[in-house]
Short mmCIF file of C-alpha atoms in Angstrom, two decimals:
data_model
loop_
_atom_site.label_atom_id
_atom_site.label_comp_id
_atom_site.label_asym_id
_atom_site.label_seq_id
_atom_site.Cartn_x
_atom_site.Cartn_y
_atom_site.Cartn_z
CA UNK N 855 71.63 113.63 94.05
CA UNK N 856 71.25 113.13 97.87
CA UNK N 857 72.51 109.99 98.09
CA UNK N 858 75.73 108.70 99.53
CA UNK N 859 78.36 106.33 99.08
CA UNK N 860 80.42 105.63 102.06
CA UNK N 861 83.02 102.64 101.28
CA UNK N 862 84.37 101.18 104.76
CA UNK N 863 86.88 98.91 106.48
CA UNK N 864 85.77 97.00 109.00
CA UNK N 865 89.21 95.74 110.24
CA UNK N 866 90.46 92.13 110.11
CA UNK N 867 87.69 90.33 112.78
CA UNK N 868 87.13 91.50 115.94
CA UNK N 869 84.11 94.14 116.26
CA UNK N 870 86.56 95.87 118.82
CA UNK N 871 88.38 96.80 115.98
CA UNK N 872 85.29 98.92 113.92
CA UNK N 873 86.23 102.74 114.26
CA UNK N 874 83.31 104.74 115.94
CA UNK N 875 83.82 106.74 112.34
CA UNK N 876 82.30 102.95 110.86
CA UNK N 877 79.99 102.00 113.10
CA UNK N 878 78.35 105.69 112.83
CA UNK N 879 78.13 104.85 108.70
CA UNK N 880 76.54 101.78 109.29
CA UNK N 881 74.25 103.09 112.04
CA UNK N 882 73.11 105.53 109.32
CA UNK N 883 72.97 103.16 106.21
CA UNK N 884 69.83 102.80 104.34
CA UNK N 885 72.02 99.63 102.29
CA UNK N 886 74.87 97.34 102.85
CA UNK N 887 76.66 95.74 99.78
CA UNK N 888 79.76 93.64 99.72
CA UNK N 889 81.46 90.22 99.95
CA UNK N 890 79.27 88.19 101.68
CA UNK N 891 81.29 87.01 105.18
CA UNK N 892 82.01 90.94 105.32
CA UNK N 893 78.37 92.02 104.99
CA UNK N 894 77.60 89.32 107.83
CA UNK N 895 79.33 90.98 110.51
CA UNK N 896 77.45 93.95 110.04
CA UNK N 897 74.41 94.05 112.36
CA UNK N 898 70.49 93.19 110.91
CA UNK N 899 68.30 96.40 112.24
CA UNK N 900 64.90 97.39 110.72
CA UNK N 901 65.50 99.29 107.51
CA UNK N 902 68.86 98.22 106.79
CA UNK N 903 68.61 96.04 103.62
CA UNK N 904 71.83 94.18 103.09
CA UNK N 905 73.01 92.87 99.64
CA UNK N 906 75.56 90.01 100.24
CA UNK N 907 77.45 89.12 97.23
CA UNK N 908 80.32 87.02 95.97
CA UNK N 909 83.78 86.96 95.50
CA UNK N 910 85.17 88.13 92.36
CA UNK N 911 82.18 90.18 91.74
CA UNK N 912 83.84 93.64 92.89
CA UNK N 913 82.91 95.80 89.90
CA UNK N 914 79.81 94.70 89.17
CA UNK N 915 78.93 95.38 93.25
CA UNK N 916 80.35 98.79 92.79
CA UNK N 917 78.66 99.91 89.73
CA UNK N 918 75.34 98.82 91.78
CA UNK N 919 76.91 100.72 94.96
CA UNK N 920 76.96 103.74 93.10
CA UNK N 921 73.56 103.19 90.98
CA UNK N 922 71.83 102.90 94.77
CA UNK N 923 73.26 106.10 95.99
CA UNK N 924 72.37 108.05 92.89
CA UNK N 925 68.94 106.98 93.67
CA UNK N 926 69.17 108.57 97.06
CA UNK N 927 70.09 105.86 99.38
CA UNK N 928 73.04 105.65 102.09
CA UNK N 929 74.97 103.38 100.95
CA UNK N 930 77.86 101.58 102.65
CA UNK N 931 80.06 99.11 100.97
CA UNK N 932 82.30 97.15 102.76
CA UNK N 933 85.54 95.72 103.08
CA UNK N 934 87.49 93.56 105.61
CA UNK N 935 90.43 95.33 106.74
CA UNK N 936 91.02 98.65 104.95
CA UNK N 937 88.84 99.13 102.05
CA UNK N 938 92.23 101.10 100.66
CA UNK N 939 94.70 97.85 100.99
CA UNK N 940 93.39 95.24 97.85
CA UNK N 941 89.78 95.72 98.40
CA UNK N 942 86.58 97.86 97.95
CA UNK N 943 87.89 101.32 97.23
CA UNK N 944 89.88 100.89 93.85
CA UNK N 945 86.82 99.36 92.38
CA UNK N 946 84.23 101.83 93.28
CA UNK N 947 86.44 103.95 91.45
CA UNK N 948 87.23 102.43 88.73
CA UNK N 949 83.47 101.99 88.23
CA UNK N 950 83.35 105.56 89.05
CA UNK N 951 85.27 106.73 86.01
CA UNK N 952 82.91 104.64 83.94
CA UNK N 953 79.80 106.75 84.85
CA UNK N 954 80.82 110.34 84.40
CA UNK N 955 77.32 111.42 85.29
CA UNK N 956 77.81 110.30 88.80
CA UNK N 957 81.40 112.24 89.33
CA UNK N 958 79.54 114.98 91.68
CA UNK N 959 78.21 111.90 93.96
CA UNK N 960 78.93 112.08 97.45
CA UNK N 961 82.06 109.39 98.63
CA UNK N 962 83.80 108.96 101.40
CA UNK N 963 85.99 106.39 102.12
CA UNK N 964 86.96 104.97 105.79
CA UNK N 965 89.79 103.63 106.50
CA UNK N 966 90.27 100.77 108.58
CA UNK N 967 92.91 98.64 110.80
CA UNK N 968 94.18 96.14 107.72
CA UNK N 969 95.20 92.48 108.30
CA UNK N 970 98.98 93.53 108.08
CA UNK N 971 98.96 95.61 111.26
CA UNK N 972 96.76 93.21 113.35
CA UNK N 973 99.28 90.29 112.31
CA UNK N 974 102.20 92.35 112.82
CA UNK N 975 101.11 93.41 116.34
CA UNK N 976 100.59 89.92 117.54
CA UNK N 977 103.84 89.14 116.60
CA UNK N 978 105.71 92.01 118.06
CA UNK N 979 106.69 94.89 115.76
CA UNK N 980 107.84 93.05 112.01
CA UNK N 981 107.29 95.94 110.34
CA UNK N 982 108.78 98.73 112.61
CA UNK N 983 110.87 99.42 110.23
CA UNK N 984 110.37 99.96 105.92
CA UNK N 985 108.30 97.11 104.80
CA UNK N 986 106.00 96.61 101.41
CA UNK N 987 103.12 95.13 100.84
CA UNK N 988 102.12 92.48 98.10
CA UNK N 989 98.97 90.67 96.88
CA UNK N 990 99.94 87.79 95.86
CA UNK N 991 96.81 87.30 93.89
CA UNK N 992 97.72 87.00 90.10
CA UNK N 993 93.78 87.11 88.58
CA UNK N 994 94.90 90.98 88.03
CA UNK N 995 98.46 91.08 87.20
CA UNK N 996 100.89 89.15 85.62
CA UNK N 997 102.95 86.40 87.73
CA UNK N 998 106.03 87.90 86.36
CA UNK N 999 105.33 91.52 87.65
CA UNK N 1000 105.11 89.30 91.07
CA UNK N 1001 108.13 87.96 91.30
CA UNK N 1002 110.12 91.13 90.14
CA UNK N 1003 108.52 92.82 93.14
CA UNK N 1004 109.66 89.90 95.60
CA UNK N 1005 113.39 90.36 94.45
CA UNK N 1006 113.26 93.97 94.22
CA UNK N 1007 111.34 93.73 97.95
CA UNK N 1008 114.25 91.38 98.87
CA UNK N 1009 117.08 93.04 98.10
CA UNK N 1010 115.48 96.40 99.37
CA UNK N 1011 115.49 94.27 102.66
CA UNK N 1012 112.04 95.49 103.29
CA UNK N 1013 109.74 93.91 105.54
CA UNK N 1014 107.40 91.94 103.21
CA UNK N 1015 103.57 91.71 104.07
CA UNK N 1016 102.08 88.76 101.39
CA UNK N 1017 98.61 89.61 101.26
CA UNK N 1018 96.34 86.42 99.11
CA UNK N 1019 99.38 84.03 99.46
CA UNK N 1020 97.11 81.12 98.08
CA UNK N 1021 93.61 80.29 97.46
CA UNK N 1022 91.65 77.30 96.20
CA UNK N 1023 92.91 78.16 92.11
CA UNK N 1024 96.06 79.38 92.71
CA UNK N 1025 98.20 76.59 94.49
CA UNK N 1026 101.20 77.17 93.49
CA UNK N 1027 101.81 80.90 93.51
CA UNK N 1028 102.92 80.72 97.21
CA UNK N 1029 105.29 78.07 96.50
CA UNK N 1030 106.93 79.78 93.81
CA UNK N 1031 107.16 82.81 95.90
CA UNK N 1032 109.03 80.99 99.12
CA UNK N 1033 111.45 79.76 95.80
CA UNK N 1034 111.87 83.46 94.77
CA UNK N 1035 112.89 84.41 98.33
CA UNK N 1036 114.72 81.66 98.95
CA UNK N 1037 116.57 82.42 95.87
CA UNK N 1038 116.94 85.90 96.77
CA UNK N 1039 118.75 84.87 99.93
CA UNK N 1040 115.96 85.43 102.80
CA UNK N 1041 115.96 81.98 104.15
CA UNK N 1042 117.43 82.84 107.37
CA UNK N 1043 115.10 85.82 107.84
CA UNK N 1044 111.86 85.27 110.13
CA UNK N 1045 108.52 84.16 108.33
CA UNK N 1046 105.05 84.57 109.97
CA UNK N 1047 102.27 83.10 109.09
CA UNK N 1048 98.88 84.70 110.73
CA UNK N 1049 95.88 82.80 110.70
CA UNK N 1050 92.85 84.54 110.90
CA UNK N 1051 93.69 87.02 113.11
CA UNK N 1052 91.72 88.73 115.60
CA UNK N 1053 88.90 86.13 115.43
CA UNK N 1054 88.25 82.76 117.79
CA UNK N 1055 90.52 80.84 114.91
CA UNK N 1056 93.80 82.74 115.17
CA UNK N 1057 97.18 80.83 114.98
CA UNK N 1058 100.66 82.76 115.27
CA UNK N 1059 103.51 80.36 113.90
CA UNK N 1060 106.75 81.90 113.23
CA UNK N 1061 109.37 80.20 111.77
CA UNK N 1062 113.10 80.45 109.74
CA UNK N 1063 111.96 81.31 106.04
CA UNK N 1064 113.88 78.05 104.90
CA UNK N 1065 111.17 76.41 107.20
CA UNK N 1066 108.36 77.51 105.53
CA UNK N 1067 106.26 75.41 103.09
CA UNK N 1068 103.82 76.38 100.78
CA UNK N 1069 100.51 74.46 102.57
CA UNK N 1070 101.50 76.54 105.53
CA UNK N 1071 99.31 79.14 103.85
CA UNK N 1072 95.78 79.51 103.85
CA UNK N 1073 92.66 81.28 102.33
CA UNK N 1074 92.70 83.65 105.77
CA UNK N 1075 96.27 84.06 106.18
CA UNK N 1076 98.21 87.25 106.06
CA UNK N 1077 101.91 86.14 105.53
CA UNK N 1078 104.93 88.51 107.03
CA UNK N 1079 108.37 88.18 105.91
CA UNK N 1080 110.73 89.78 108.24
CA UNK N 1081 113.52 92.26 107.35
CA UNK N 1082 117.56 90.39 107.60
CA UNK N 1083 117.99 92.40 111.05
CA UNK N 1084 114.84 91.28 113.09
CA UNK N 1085 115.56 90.36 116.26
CA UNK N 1086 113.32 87.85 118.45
CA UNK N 1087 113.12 88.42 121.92
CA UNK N 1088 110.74 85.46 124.34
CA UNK N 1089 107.60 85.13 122.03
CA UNK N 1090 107.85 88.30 120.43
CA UNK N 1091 109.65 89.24 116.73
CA UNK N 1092 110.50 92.92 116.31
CA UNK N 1093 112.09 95.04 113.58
CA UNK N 1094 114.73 97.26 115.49
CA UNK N 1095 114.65 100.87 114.81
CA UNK N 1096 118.13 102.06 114.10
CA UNK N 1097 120.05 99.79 110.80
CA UNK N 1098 123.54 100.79 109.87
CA UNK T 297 104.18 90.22 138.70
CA UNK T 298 100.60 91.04 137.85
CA UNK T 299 101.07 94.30 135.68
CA UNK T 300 100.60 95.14 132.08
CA UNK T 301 101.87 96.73 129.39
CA UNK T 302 99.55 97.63 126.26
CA UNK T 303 100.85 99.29 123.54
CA UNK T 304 98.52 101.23 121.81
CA UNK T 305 97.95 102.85 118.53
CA UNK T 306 95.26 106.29 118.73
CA UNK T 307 95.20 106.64 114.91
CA UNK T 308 96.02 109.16 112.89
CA UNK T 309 94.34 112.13 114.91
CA UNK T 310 90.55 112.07 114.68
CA UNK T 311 88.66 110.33 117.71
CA UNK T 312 86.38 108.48 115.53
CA UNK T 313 89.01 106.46 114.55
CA UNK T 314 90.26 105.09 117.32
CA UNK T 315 89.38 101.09 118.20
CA UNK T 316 87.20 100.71 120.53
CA UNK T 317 89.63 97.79 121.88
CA UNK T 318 92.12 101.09 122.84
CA UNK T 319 89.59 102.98 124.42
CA UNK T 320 88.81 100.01 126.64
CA UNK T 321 92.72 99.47 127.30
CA UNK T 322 92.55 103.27 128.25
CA UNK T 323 89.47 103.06 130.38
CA UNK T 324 91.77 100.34 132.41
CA UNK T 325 94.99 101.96 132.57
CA UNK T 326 96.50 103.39 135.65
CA UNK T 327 99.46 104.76 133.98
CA UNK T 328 100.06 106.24 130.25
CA UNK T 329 103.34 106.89 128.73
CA UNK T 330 103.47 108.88 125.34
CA UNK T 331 104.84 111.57 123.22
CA UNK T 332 103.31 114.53 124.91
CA UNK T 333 101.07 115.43 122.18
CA UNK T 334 99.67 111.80 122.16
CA UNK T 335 99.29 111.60 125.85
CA UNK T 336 97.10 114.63 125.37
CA UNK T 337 94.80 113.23 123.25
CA UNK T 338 94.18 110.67 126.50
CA UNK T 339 91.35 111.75 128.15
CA UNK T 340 91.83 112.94 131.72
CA UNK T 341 90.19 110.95 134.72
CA UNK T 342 90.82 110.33 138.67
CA UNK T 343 93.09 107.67 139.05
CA UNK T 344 94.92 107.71 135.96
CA UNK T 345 98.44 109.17 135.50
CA UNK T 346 99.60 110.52 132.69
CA UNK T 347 103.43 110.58 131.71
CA UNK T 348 104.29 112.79 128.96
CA UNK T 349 107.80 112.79 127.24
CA UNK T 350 109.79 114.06 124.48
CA UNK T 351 110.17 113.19 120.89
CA UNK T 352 113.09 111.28 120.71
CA UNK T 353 112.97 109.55 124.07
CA UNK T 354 111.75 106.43 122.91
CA UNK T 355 113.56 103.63 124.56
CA UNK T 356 113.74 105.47 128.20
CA UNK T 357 109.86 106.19 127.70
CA UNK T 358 109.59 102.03 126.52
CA UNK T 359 111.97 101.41 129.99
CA UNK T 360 110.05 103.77 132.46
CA UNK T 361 106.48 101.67 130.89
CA UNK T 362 108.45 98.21 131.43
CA UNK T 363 109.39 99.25 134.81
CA UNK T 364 106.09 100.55 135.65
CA UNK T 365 104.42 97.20 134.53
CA UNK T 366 106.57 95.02 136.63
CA UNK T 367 105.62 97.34 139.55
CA UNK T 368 101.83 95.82 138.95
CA UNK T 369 100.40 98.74 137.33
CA UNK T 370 98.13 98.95 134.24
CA UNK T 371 100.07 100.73 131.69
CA UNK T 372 99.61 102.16 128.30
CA UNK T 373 101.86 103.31 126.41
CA UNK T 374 100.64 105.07 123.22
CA UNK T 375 101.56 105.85 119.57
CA UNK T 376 99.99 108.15 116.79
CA UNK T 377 98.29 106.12 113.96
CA UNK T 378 99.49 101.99 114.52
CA UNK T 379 102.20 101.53 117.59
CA UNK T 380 104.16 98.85 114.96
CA UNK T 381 104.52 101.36 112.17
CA UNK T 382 107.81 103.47 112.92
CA UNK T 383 106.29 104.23 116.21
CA UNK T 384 106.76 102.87 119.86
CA UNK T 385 106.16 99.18 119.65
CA UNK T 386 109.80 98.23 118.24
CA UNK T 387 111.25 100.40 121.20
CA UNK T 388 109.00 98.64 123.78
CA UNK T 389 110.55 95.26 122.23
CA UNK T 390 114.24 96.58 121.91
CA UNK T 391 114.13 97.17 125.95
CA UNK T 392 112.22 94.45 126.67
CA UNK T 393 115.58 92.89 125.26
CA UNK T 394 117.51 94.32 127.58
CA UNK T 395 115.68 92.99 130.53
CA UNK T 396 115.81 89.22 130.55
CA UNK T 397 113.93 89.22 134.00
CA UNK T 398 110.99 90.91 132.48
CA UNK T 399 110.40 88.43 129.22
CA UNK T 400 107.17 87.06 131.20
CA UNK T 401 104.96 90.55 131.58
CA UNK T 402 101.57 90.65 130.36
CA UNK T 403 102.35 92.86 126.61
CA UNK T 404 99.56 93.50 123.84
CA UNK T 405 99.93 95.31 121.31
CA UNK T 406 96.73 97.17 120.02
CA UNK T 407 96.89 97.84 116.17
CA UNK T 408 95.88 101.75 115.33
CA UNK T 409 95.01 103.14 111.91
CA UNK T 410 98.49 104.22 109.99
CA UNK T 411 98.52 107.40 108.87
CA UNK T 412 98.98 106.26 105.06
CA UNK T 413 95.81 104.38 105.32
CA UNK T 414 93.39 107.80 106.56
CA UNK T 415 95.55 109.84 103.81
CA UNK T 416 94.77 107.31 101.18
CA UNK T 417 91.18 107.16 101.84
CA UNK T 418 90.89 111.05 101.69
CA UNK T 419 92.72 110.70 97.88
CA UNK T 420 90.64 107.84 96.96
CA UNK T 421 92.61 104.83 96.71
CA UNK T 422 96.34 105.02 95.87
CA UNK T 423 97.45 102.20 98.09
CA UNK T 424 94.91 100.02 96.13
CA UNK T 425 97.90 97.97 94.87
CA UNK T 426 101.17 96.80 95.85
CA UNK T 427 102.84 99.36 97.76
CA UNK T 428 105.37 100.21 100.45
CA UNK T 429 106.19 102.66 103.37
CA UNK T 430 109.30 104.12 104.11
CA UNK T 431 110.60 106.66 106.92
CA UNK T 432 112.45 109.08 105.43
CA UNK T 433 114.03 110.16 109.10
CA UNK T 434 117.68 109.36 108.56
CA UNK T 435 118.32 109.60 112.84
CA UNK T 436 118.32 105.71 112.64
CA UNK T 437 119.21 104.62 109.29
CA UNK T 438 122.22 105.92 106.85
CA UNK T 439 120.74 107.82 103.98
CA UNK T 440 122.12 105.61 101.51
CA UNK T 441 120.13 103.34 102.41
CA UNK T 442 117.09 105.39 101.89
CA UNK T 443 117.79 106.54 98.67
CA UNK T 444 118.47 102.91 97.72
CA UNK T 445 115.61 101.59 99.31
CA UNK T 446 113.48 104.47 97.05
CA UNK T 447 115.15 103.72 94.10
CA UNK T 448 114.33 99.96 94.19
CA UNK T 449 110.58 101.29 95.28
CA UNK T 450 110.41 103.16 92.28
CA UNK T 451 111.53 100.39 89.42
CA UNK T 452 109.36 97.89 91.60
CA UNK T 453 106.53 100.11 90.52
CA UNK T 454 105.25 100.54 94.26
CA UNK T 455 103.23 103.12 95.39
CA UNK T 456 105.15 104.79 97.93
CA UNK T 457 103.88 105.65 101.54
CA UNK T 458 107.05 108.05 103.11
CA UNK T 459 106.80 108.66 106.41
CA UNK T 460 108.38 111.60 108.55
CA UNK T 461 109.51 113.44 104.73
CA UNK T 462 110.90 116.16 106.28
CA UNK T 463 111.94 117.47 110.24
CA UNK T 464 113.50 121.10 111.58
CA UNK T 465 116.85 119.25 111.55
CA UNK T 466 116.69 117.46 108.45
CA UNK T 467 115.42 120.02 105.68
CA UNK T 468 117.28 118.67 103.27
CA UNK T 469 115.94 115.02 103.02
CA UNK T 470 113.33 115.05 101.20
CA UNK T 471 114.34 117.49 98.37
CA UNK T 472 116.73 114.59 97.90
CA UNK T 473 114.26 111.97 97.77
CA UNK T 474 111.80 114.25 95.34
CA UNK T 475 115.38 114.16 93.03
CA UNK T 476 116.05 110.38 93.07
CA UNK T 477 112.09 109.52 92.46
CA UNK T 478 112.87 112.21 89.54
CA UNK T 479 115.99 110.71 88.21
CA UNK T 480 114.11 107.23 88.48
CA UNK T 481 111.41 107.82 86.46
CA UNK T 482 109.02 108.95 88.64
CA UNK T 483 108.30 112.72 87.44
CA UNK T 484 104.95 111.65 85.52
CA UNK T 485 103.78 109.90 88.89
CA UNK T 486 100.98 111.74 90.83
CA UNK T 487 102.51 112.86 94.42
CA UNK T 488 99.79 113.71 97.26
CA UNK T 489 100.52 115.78 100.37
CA UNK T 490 98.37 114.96 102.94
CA UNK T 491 98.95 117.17 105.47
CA UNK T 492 97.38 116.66 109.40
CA UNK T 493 95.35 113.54 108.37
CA UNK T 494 91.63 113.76 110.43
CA UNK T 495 92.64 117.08 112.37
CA UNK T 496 90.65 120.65 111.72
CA UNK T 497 93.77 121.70 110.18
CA UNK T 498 93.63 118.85 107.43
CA UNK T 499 94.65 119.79 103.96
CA UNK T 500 95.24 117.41 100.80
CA UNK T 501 97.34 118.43 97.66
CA UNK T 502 97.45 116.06 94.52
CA UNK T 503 100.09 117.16 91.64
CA UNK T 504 102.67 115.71 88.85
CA UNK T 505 105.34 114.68 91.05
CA UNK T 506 107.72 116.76 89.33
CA UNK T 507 105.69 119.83 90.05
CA UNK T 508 106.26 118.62 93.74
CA UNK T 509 109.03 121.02 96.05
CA UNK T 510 110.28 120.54 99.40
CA UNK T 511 108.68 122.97 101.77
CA UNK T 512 105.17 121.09 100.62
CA UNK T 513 106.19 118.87 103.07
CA UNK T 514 106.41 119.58 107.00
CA UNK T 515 106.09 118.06 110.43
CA UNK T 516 102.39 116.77 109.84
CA UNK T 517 102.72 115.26 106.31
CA UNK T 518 102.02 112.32 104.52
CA UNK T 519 103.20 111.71 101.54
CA UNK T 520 102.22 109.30 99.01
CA UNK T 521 103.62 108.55 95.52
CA UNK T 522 101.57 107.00 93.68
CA UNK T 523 102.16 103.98 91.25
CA UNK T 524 102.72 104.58 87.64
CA UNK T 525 99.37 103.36 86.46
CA UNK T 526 97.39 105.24 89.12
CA UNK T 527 94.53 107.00 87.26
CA UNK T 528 92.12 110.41 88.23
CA UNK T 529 88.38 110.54 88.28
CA UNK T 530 87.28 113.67 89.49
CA UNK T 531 88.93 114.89 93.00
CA UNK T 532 89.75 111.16 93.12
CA UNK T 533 93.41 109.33 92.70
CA UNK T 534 93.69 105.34 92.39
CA UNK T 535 95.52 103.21 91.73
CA UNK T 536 93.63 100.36 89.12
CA UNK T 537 93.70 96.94 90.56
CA UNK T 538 94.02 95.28 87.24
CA UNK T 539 97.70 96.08 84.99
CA UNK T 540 99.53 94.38 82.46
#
């Protein structure tokens, strides 16, 4: 088997934020597969064949990820962001483990700049300090196993980076979670909501958690719940270094 | 006052990885401010001044870059992996604090690739689900408060991202983590040492976390525990995006 399977971030927008190490992969791909807007911002070229797909369809787009390579073909499959953080790379192998025959296939996976950090730098430095990171998404977990992690983030006093907070099926999740924080006594601690960021439709708003309401949160926004000591300073919210 | 101050991430080591939005920000600087080992990653070019510094002299290296800014020069000022993740943007913030008459300079922030994100993707994906990162230095924290915050990590079922695990002056740290992840449950867990991320002296180790000992960790490590459900395939460690 000659082929390869390279599974890449392309950050959260902005072409300035491809690594060299991802553009390179892409220069040399034979075959592009992924989520459809993702596979867009990668550049048409003469024999590069790209395979949009949809959303939801992760395994099925792996399994054909790794059927292509076997074949012989440079494949890239990509994710926004990290393909590490919720996205391509836990599928591939998942689907991976399914088809023993391809164990000895050639992988690599390339990281990326995920939507956390961009958000977090326009904002200042939120998560200068220990934070988590939660998908909010409950298609693949249970809602319970969600709201344990919120308290248990919560009273950790971690920084809290909400990855999914709400989508088109799942209304409600986000409210609930603002409820389970609330609850847990963060509403005086700063919330940020990033739209978007890093393309021509990013919004910043930052606000007192107790502020916050559920529509606040879109399909494209990365949600950051401050630690109890962050500290604003003009337009800028940072996590300071030394706690006691 | 027509300076700037960009704060930068390089990534985790490899040149490849860096944005090109930071080499652009470099290309423009007159000025860059840095640990001395990040500094010399900055290439070298007429015109450009570079101002190495000590570990540990964060907030005088965030004051000098302030200071230079205001003066109307182009600086940089640059972190390993992201500048936001226990790195120099939260000390650029905390001085900016102390310098009301500065709150209008130009500051960006420039989001890098975090060193848990390049040692995930050379594991496979053990970050693939809810997870969190915490510095295990206790020069800014009490250690109480570490051990607390990895205890609650642990029955949240997080994969674990520590930075910083273990320091000339602190040997003792993370032999006391590696106990409380034991006492809580966490022996069966897969650990990964991922030593010097993207660097020619790179060097991954994947083991039962309670086959894991202290000196496996030094200076240039990573370490990642992984989440209870997190599954092998071949070289590969991830963590499934679908549990119960």
């Amino acid at each position: 088997m000659n082929g390869t399977l390279t599974i890449a971030g392309l950050g959260p927008g902005d072409a300035a934020l491809v690594t060299p190490e991802v553009s390179a992969a892409l220069a040399d791909a034979t075959d592009v597969l992924g989520y459809a807007p993702y596979v867009a911002r990668v550049p048409a070229r003469a024999g590069l064949r790209l395979h949009p797909s949809d959303n939801r369809m992760e395994l099925q787009r792996a399994g054909e990820a790794l059927r292509l390579a076997a074949e012989g073909r440079s494949v890239v499959i990509v994710s926004s962001g990290d393909p590490g953080v919720f996205a391509m790379a836990a599928a591939v192998f998942e689907a991976l483990e399914a088809a023993p025959e391809l164990h000895d296939l050639s992988i690599r996976v390339l990281p990326g700049v995920t939507a956390m950090l961009a958000a977090a730098a326009r904002a200042g430095a939120p998560l200068g300090h220990d934070f988590c990171a939660i998908n909010l998404s409950d298609n693949l977990k249970p809602w319970p196993l969600i709201e344990k992690r919120l308290r248990l983030a919560a009273e950790a006093d971690f920084a809290i980076a909400i990855y999914n907070p709400r989508s088109a099926n799942r209304p409600e999740g986000f409210a609930r979670a603002l409820d389970v924080l609330r609850e847990a006594g963060c509403g005086g601690r700063t919330i940020i909501f990033a739209h978007a960021v890093t393309t021509p439709g990013e919004r910043i708003e930052t606000m007192p958690l107790a502020d916050a309401r559920p529509e606040m949160a879109g399909m494209a926004t990365l949600v950051i719940v401050a630690n109890s000591a962050t500290r604003r300073v003009g337009r800028w919210v940072y996590a300071p270094r030394r706690v006691s």
